Structure formats: C-alpha cells, structure tokens
Amino acid sequence: MLEMALAAVFITVAVLAIGGRGMNAAGSGVQQHFVVMDESSDLPCPWCRAQTREGDQHCSTCGQRFG
C-alpha cells in the first residue's frame, strides 16, 4: 500500500514538473526576446544586448570592453 502511495506522489510531481515548463513564476508564458539588427551591425553586446560593430573596442551603450 505504501508503494502505491509513493508511486502516486512521484507521478503527480512528474506531471506538474512537465506541465509547468513553459511558465515563469508569475504564471504567464515564457517570452522570447529577439534583437533586431540592421545590416551595419554585427553581434549584440553580451551584457546589454545593444547593437555593436565589428571594429568596436567597447560597447557604446554600457561601456563594457570587448575581448
């Protein structure tokens, strides 16, 4: 009888864990943010996600040094 109760608890936890993967703490769906880059930019700044160019030594928005 104890084994059946433990199995039920494990199954319930697994179902809740799988069912809640797409939710954050507030209960709303996970939002994905994409950075729109124009043709003159290369990669976004890894710290603030601002547009940068290949020749930049530091981010013009947050000031973090690259490399």
PDB file of C-alpha atoms in Angstrom:
ATOM      1  CA  MET A   1       0.000   0.000   0.000  1.00  0.00           C
ATOM      2  CA  LEU A   2       2.863   2.386   0.824  1.00  0.00           C
ATOM      3  CA  GLU A   3       4.458   1.674  -2.559  1.00  0.00           C
ATOM      4  CA  MET A   4       1.285   2.703  -4.380  1.00  0.00           C
ATOM      5  CA  ALA A   5       1.092   5.964  -2.434  1.00  0.00           C
ATOM      6  CA  LEU A   6       4.745   6.775  -3.206  1.00  0.00           C
ATOM      7  CA  ALA A   7       4.245   5.940  -6.873  1.00  0.00           C
ATOM      8  CA  ALA A   8       1.225   8.268  -6.993  1.00  0.00           C
ATOM      9  CA  VAL A   9       3.250  11.080  -5.419  1.00  0.00           C
ATOM     10  CA  PHE A  10       6.118  10.606  -7.892  1.00  0.00           C
ATOM     11  CA  ILE A  11       3.747  10.573 -10.867  1.00  0.00           C
ATOM     12  CA  THR A  12       1.990  13.713  -9.633  1.00  0.00           C
ATOM     13  CA  VAL A  13       5.295  15.547  -9.194  1.00  0.00           C
ATOM     14  CA  ALA A  14       6.442  14.477 -12.670  1.00  0.00           C
ATOM     15  CA  VAL A  15       3.212  15.654 -14.299  1.00  0.00           C
ATOM     16  CA  LEU A  16       3.388  19.021 -12.522  1.00  0.00           C
ATOM     17  CA  ALA A  17       7.057  19.468 -13.424  1.00  0.00           C
ATOM     18  CA  ILE A  18       6.495  18.713 -17.104  1.00  0.00           C
ATOM     19  CA  GLY A  19       3.295  20.760 -17.295  1.00  0.00           C
ATOM     20  CA  GLY A  20       4.891  23.858 -15.775  1.00  0.00           C
ATOM     21  CA  ARG A  21       7.970  24.080 -18.023  1.00  0.00           C
ATOM     22  CA  GLY A  22       6.607  26.877 -20.209  1.00  0.00           C
ATOM     23  CA  MET A  23       5.553  29.020 -17.257  1.00  0.00           C
ATOM     24  CA  ASN A  24       7.513  31.505 -15.204  1.00  0.00           C
ATOM     25  CA  ALA A  25       6.922  32.421 -11.539  1.00  0.00           C
ATOM     26  CA  ALA A  26       4.012  34.739 -12.395  1.00  0.00           C
ATOM     27  CA  GLY A  27       2.255  32.001 -14.351  1.00  0.00           C
ATOM     28  CA  SER A  28       2.444  33.678 -17.755  1.00  0.00           C
ATOM     29  CA  GLY A  29       4.055  32.059 -20.763  1.00  0.00           C
ATOM     30  CA  VAL A  30       7.770  32.398 -21.454  1.00  0.00           C
ATOM     31  CA  GLN A  31       8.551  35.326 -23.729  1.00  0.00           C
ATOM     32  CA  GLN A  32      11.428  35.244 -26.160  1.00  0.00           C
ATOM     33  CA  HIS A  33      13.247  38.484 -26.931  1.00  0.00           C
ATOM     34  CA  PHE A  34      14.933  38.917 -30.258  1.00  0.00           C
ATOM     35  CA  VAL A  35      17.310  41.737 -31.075  1.00  0.00           C
ATOM     36  CA  VAL A  36      16.641  43.392 -34.422  1.00  0.00           C
ATOM     37  CA  MET A  37      19.923  44.158 -36.135  1.00  0.00           C
ATOM     38  CA  ASP A  38      20.398  46.294 -39.198  1.00  0.00           C
ATOM     39  CA  GLU A  39      22.915  45.484 -41.901  1.00  0.00           C
ATOM     40  CA  SER A  40      25.642  47.695 -40.411  1.00  0.00           C
ATOM     41  CA  SER A  41      25.731  45.847 -37.080  1.00  0.00           C
ATOM     42  CA  ASP A  42      27.416  42.574 -36.219  1.00  0.00           C
ATOM     43  CA  LEU A  43      26.607  40.994 -32.890  1.00  0.00           C
ATOM     44  CA  PRO A  44      24.748  42.426 -29.915  1.00  0.00           C
ATOM     45  CA  CYS A  45      26.658  43.342 -26.757  1.00  0.00           C
ATOM     46  CA  PRO A  46      26.689  40.277 -24.466  1.00  0.00           C
ATOM     47  CA  TRP A  47      25.974  42.473 -21.427  1.00  0.00           C
ATOM     48  CA  CYS A  48      23.252  44.913 -22.532  1.00  0.00           C
ATOM     49  CA  ARG A  49      22.256  43.441 -25.943  1.00  0.00           C
ATOM     50  CA  ALA A  50      22.846  46.775 -27.752  1.00  0.00           C
ATOM     51  CA  GLN A  51      23.918  46.708 -31.395  1.00  0.00           C
ATOM     52  CA  THR A  52      27.675  46.809 -31.965  1.00  0.00           C
ATOM     53  CA  ARG A  53      30.035  46.764 -34.905  1.00  0.00           C
ATOM     54  CA  GLU A  54      33.000  44.505 -35.550  1.00  0.00           C
ATOM     55  CA  GLY A  55      35.571  47.255 -35.031  1.00  0.00           C
ATOM     56  CA  ASP A  56      34.184  48.418 -31.668  1.00  0.00           C
ATOM     57  CA  GLN A  57      36.584  48.088 -28.733  1.00  0.00           C
ATOM     58  CA  HIS A  58      33.801  48.644 -26.188  1.00  0.00           C
ATOM     59  CA  CYS A  59      30.010  48.903 -26.114  1.00  0.00           C
ATOM     60  CA  SER A  60      28.819  52.445 -26.826  1.00  0.00           C
ATOM     61  CA  THR A  61      25.747  51.905 -24.620  1.00  0.00           C
ATOM     62  CA  CYS A  62      27.041  50.229 -21.431  1.00  0.00           C
ATOM     63  CA  GLY A  63      30.795  50.858 -21.823  1.00  0.00           C
ATOM     64  CA  GLN A  64      31.898  47.227 -21.328  1.00  0.00           C
ATOM     65  CA  ARG A  65      35.197  46.450 -23.067  1.00  0.00           C
ATOM     66  CA  PHE A  66      35.228  43.633 -25.622  1.00  0.00           C
ATOM     67  CA  GLY A  67      37.848  40.917 -25.724  1.00  0.00           C
TER      68      GLY A  67
END
